[in-house]
Amino acid sequence: MPISPGEVSYITGAASGIGRALATSLVNQGGLVIIADLNGEAGSKFAAELNDKAGSVVAISVKTNTTIWEDQLAGFQEAVRTFKRIDYVFANAGIAERPWLPPFDPETAASRPLLKPDLATADINLTGQLYTAALALQTFERQEIGPSGFRGKLILTASVFGYFPSRAMPLYAASKAGIINFMRSTAQYYAGKNITINSVAPNLVDTPIAPEVLFIPFRERKLLSDIQLVLDQFEKLLGESTLNGQALSVKADNAWVHPADTHMLEENLPACDLISVEIFKLFGDKTA
């Protein structure tokens, strides 16, 4: 659904790729955007381009390392100082898989030290998004209902690898699976609080997230996801949309709502429901 003119969007990873395309689309609809990106120079240049085209201040840039809480906090504070509120938060920043362990090779293993794993992919794709989500939800809680009828909306960029395993991308798959289940869980908690939480989960999209050479065989086999179709899924979650707890997914030119796993759910539901009740008691949360 379209946004209302003047609504404010905070987008991490907005200087390139999906984030950049999303920011451009929102400004074209009359929205205001915060470009939060580790590449401060690219973010500032992009914001200036949007402002020049609009003839007014429709975008600001905040240099943000999403894995650093203080960076993200400062970005949100600057956004509220400038635009007074935030209607949409897009937890979008992410990176591709990095080798977390050396390649499996029993012949040389004994001669190598036991190495600390590289968890950068999980740090950015999971922890960084959770920092963004924590700031979004606390910001929404502190502001009144906006023009579209909500305190705010949180949309997390996930991936189909949040549902499907990948032997070459265990940390990427783990982080995206974490985002999907975080989204489904928090969407239940915030239901009825004028806050929605959803995710958009594409398969591979042609963006700067990975080296150019990686995309060549996917182009040849027409396996890349259409970025406009990805943007269309974000659009479904905006404005007066009441969708909540949904994983809108894209593969090439196909889009679908990915269902939650219900295998053995009926048998486990009594314990799952009761643990929520008891945990809320321990945490002093009055949620039923």
Short mmCIF file of C-alpha atoms in Angstrom, two decimals:
data_model
loop_
_atom_site.label_atom_id
_atom_site.label_comp_id
_atom_site.label_asym_id
_atom_site.label_seq_id
_atom_site.Cartn_x
_atom_site.Cartn_y
_atom_site.Cartn_z
CA MET A 1 0.00 0.00 0.00
CA PRO A 2 1.24 3.56 -0.62
CA ILE A 3 2.64 5.61 2.23
CA SER A 4 1.15 8.92 3.33
CA PRO A 5 3.06 12.05 2.22
CA GLY A 6 5.62 13.10 4.80
CA GLU A 7 5.94 9.71 6.48
CA VAL A 8 9.48 8.96 7.62
CA SER A 9 11.51 5.84 6.85
CA TYR A 10 14.78 4.78 8.49
CA ILE A 11 16.71 2.38 6.25
CA THR A 12 19.94 0.61 7.14
CA GLY A 13 22.25 -0.32 4.29
CA ALA A 14 20.53 2.35 2.21
CA ALA A 15 23.46 3.63 0.16
CA SER A 16 23.37 0.69 -2.25
CA GLY A 17 21.38 -2.30 -3.44
CA ILE A 18 17.89 -2.98 -2.13
CA GLY A 19 18.14 -0.21 0.46
CA ARG A 20 18.97 2.42 -2.15
CA ALA A 21 16.16 1.29 -4.45
CA LEU A 22 13.75 1.32 -1.52
CA ALA A 23 14.77 4.83 -0.42
CA THR A 24 14.34 6.14 -3.97
CA SER A 25 10.87 4.60 -4.22
CA LEU A 26 9.75 6.05 -0.87
CA VAL A 27 10.95 9.56 -1.70
CA ASN A 28 9.16 9.34 -5.06
CA GLN A 29 5.96 8.64 -3.07
CA GLY A 30 6.42 11.78 -1.00
CA GLY A 31 8.23 10.20 1.93
CA LEU A 32 11.22 11.33 3.96
CA VAL A 33 14.16 8.97 4.45
CA ILE A 34 17.18 8.44 6.66
CA ILE A 35 20.07 6.83 4.80
CA ALA A 36 21.90 4.78 7.45
CA ASP A 37 25.00 3.15 6.00
CA LEU A 38 28.55 2.22 6.96
CA ASN A 39 29.73 4.04 3.84
CA GLY A 40 29.12 7.57 5.07
CA GLU A 41 30.45 9.19 1.92
CA ALA A 42 28.14 7.21 -0.37
CA GLY A 43 25.22 7.82 1.99
CA SER A 44 25.80 11.58 2.04
CA LYS A 45 26.12 11.70 -1.74
CA PHE A 46 22.90 9.73 -2.19
CA ALA A 47 20.99 11.93 0.27
CA ALA A 48 22.23 15.03 -1.56
CA GLU A 49 21.02 13.61 -4.88
CA LEU A 50 17.56 12.96 -3.44
CA ASN A 51 17.39 16.45 -1.92
CA ASP A 52 18.56 18.14 -5.11
CA LYS A 53 15.96 16.32 -7.16
CA ALA A 54 13.18 17.12 -4.68
CA GLY A 55 14.23 20.74 -4.16
CA SER A 56 13.91 20.30 -0.38
CA VAL A 57 15.28 18.19 2.45
CA VAL A 58 13.72 14.76 1.96
CA ALA A 59 16.74 12.73 3.08
CA ILE A 60 19.53 12.81 5.62
CA SER A 61 22.53 10.53 5.92
CA VAL A 62 23.88 8.97 9.11
CA LYS A 63 27.09 6.93 9.06
CA THR A 64 26.26 3.77 10.95
CA ASN A 65 28.02 0.53 11.76
CA THR A 66 24.99 -1.59 12.60
CA THR A 67 27.03 -3.90 14.85
CA ILE A 68 27.77 -0.98 17.18
CA TRP A 69 24.82 -0.08 19.42
CA GLU A 70 26.01 3.47 19.99
CA ASP A 71 26.22 4.10 16.24
CA GLN A 72 22.65 2.95 15.73
CA LEU A 73 21.38 4.88 18.76
CA ALA A 74 22.97 8.07 17.46
CA GLY A 75 21.39 7.50 14.04
CA PHE A 76 17.91 7.08 15.48
CA GLN A 77 18.34 10.13 17.69
CA GLU A 78 19.40 12.22 14.70
CA ALA A 79 16.43 10.96 12.70
CA VAL A 80 13.95 11.97 15.42
CA ARG A 81 15.65 15.34 15.89
CA THR A 82 15.34 16.05 12.18
CA PHE A 83 11.95 14.60 11.26
CA LYS A 84 10.27 14.35 14.74
CA ARG A 85 9.17 10.71 14.31
CA ILE A 86 9.88 7.50 12.39
CA ASP A 87 7.00 5.67 10.73
CA TYR A 88 8.90 2.82 9.08
CA VAL A 89 12.15 1.11 9.99
CA PHE A 90 13.78 -1.16 7.45
CA ALA A 91 16.42 -3.40 9.04
CA ASN A 92 18.11 -4.04 5.73
CA ALA A 93 21.91 -3.88 6.14
CA GLY A 94 23.65 -7.16 5.50
CA ILE A 95 26.65 -8.89 4.00
CA ALA A 96 27.23 -12.11 2.10
CA GLU A 97 28.79 -15.23 3.58
CA ARG A 98 32.44 -15.11 4.64
CA PRO A 99 34.44 -18.29 5.29
CA TRP A 100 33.85 -18.90 8.98
CA LEU A 101 36.25 -21.86 9.14
CA PRO A 102 39.05 -23.03 6.81
CA PRO A 103 37.97 -25.47 4.07
CA PHE A 104 37.67 -29.08 5.23
CA ASP A 105 40.97 -30.85 4.61
CA PRO A 106 41.88 -33.77 6.91
CA GLU A 107 45.35 -34.05 5.37
CA THR A 108 46.43 -30.61 6.58
CA ALA A 109 44.17 -30.21 9.63
CA ALA A 110 46.69 -31.48 12.18
CA SER A 111 49.26 -28.92 11.05
CA ARG A 112 46.88 -25.99 11.53
CA PRO A 113 45.95 -24.33 14.81
CA LEU A 114 42.36 -24.39 16.02
CA LEU A 115 41.08 -21.07 14.74
CA LYS A 116 38.52 -18.73 16.21
CA PRO A 117 35.59 -18.61 13.74
CA ASP A 118 34.83 -15.48 11.73
CA LEU A 119 31.29 -14.59 12.82
CA ALA A 120 31.06 -11.30 10.91
CA THR A 121 28.16 -12.54 8.78
CA ALA A 122 26.08 -13.33 11.86
CA ASP A 123 27.21 -10.16 13.63
CA ILE A 124 25.91 -7.95 10.83
CA ASN A 125 22.97 -9.97 9.51
CA LEU A 126 21.56 -10.98 12.88
CA THR A 127 22.95 -8.90 15.75
CA GLY A 128 22.98 -5.71 13.68
CA GLN A 129 19.37 -6.19 12.63
CA LEU A 130 18.35 -6.93 16.23
CA TYR A 131 19.93 -3.63 17.33
CA THR A 132 17.92 -1.89 14.61
CA ALA A 133 14.76 -3.69 15.70
CA ALA A 134 15.30 -2.83 19.37
CA LEU A 135 15.62 0.87 18.55
CA ALA A 136 12.66 0.77 16.18
CA LEU A 137 10.30 -0.84 18.67
CA GLN A 138 11.28 1.47 21.52
CA THR A 139 10.94 4.49 19.23
CA PHE A 140 7.47 3.39 18.11
CA GLU A 141 6.44 2.88 21.73
CA ARG A 142 7.30 6.51 22.49
CA GLN A 143 5.32 8.11 19.67
CA GLU A 144 1.66 8.59 18.86
CA ILE A 145 -0.25 6.82 16.10
CA GLY A 146 0.73 8.23 12.72
CA PRO A 147 -1.22 9.15 9.58
CA SER A 148 -1.52 5.54 8.40
CA GLY A 149 -3.00 4.39 11.72
CA PHE A 150 0.10 2.87 13.33
CA ARG A 151 2.75 3.81 15.86
CA GLY A 152 5.24 2.35 13.43
CA LYS A 153 6.16 -0.57 11.22
CA LEU A 154 9.29 -2.69 11.29
CA ILE A 155 10.32 -4.58 8.15
CA LEU A 156 13.37 -6.85 8.21
CA THR A 157 15.23 -7.97 5.11
CA ALA A 158 15.57 -11.73 5.37
CA SER A 159 16.22 -14.34 2.67
CA VAL A 160 14.84 -17.61 1.37
CA PHE A 161 17.91 -19.09 3.05
CA GLY A 162 16.08 -18.39 6.28
CA TYR A 163 13.92 -21.39 5.29
CA PHE A 164 16.29 -23.47 3.18
CA PRO A 165 19.78 -24.70 4.23
CA SER A 166 22.90 -23.88 2.23
CA ARG A 167 26.01 -26.03 2.56
CA ALA A 168 28.18 -23.07 1.45
CA MET A 169 26.50 -20.41 3.63
CA PRO A 170 25.87 -21.77 7.13
CA LEU A 171 26.20 -18.42 8.93
CA TYR A 172 24.12 -16.56 6.36
CA ALA A 173 21.41 -19.21 6.58
CA ALA A 174 21.56 -19.23 10.38
CA SER A 175 21.29 -15.45 10.63
CA LYS A 176 18.38 -15.23 8.20
CA ALA A 177 16.57 -18.09 9.95
CA GLY A 178 17.06 -16.18 13.18
CA ILE A 179 15.54 -13.06 11.61
CA ILE A 180 12.51 -15.00 10.36
CA ASN A 181 11.75 -16.55 13.75
CA PHE A 182 12.46 -13.27 15.54
CA MET A 183 9.98 -11.57 13.21
CA ARG A 184 7.28 -14.19 13.75
CA SER A 185 7.76 -14.12 17.53
CA THR A 186 7.83 -10.35 18.01
CA ALA A 187 4.92 -9.91 15.61
CA GLN A 188 2.83 -11.96 18.05
CA TYR A 189 3.97 -9.85 20.99
CA TYR A 190 3.23 -6.49 19.31
CA ALA A 191 -0.06 -7.57 17.73
CA GLY A 192 -2.79 -5.19 18.90
CA LYS A 193 -0.28 -2.50 19.85
CA ASN A 194 -0.53 -0.53 16.57
CA ILE A 195 2.84 -1.91 15.48
CA THR A 196 3.43 -4.42 12.69
CA ILE A 197 6.53 -6.54 12.12
CA ASN A 198 7.16 -8.36 8.85
CA SER A 199 9.99 -9.50 6.61
CA VAL A 200 10.82 -9.58 2.92
CA ALA A 201 12.87 -12.61 1.93
CA PRO A 202 14.24 -12.70 -1.61
CA ASN A 203 16.47 -15.23 -3.26
CA LEU A 204 19.62 -13.81 -4.88
CA VAL A 205 19.23 -10.21 -6.09
CA ASP A 206 21.80 -8.47 -8.31
CA THR A 207 23.30 -6.00 -5.80
CA PRO A 208 26.80 -5.05 -4.57
CA ILE A 209 26.46 -7.51 -1.66
CA ALA A 210 28.72 -9.96 -3.54
CA PRO A 211 31.42 -9.78 -6.26
CA GLU A 212 30.13 -9.17 -9.77
CA VAL A 213 31.51 -12.49 -11.00
CA LEU A 214 29.15 -14.37 -8.69
CA PHE A 215 26.07 -13.12 -10.54
CA ILE A 216 27.13 -14.15 -14.06
CA PRO A 217 25.89 -17.78 -14.00
CA PHE A 218 22.67 -16.67 -12.29
CA ARG A 219 21.99 -14.13 -15.05
CA GLU A 220 22.67 -16.75 -17.69
CA ARG A 221 20.16 -19.15 -16.11
CA LYS A 222 17.64 -16.39 -15.26
CA LEU A 223 17.80 -17.20 -11.55
CA LEU A 224 18.18 -13.67 -10.17
CA SER A 225 15.21 -12.18 -8.32
CA ASP A 226 13.61 -9.15 -9.93
CA ILE A 227 14.36 -6.14 -7.73
CA GLN A 228 11.10 -4.41 -8.65
CA LEU A 229 9.20 -7.47 -7.47
CA VAL A 230 11.19 -7.30 -4.22
CA LEU A 231 10.21 -3.63 -3.83
CA ASP A 232 6.60 -4.59 -4.50
CA GLN A 233 6.69 -6.89 -1.47
CA PHE A 234 7.93 -4.06 0.76
CA GLU A 235 5.13 -1.91 -0.63
CA LYS A 236 2.51 -4.43 0.49
CA LEU A 237 3.54 -3.88 4.11
CA LEU A 238 3.33 -0.08 4.15
CA GLY A 239 0.60 2.50 4.63
CA GLU A 240 -2.66 1.14 6.02
CA SER A 241 -1.69 -2.52 5.50
CA THR A 242 -2.54 -4.67 8.52
CA LEU A 243 -0.26 -7.55 7.52
CA ASN A 244 1.72 -8.77 10.50
CA GLY A 245 4.12 -11.66 11.03
CA GLN A 246 4.44 -12.35 7.31
CA ALA A 247 7.46 -13.52 5.32
CA LEU A 248 6.97 -12.17 1.79
CA SER A 249 9.34 -14.07 -0.46
CA VAL A 250 10.68 -13.72 -4.00
CA LYS A 251 12.39 -16.09 -6.39
CA ALA A 252 13.11 -14.73 -9.88
CA ASP A 253 9.69 -13.46 -11.04
CA ASN A 254 7.63 -15.37 -8.45
CA ALA A 255 6.41 -14.02 -5.11
CA TRP A 256 4.72 -15.88 -2.27
CA VAL A 257 3.96 -15.71 1.44
CA HIS A 258 6.11 -18.35 3.10
CA PRO A 259 4.12 -20.24 5.74
CA ALA A 260 5.34 -20.88 9.26
CA ASP A 261 6.36 -24.45 10.05
CA THR A 262 3.39 -26.26 11.59
CA HIS A 263 4.85 -29.78 11.73
CA MET A 264 4.00 -31.16 15.24
CA LEU A 265 2.70 -27.72 16.22
CA GLU A 266 -0.54 -29.02 17.75
CA GLU A 267 1.36 -31.41 20.00
CA ASN A 268 3.81 -28.70 21.13
CA LEU A 269 1.45 -25.72 21.36
CA PRO A 270 0.36 -26.22 25.01
CA ALA A 271 3.97 -26.12 26.20
CA CYS A 272 4.85 -23.26 23.81
CA ASP A 273 1.95 -21.16 25.05
CA LEU A 274 2.60 -21.93 28.71
CA ILE A 275 6.28 -21.02 28.49
CA SER A 276 5.28 -17.59 27.22
CA VAL A 277 2.92 -17.08 30.15
CA GLU A 278 5.54 -18.17 32.67
CA ILE A 279 8.39 -16.18 31.08
CA PHE A 280 6.25 -13.02 31.11
CA LYS A 281 5.71 -13.58 34.84
CA LEU A 282 9.48 -13.90 35.41
CA PHE A 283 10.17 -10.79 33.34
CA GLY A 284 7.48 -8.73 35.04
CA ASP A 285 5.70 -8.25 31.70
CA LYS A 286 1.93 -7.84 32.00
CA THR A 287 1.33 -9.28 28.53
CA ALA A 288 -1.03 -12.25 28.73
#
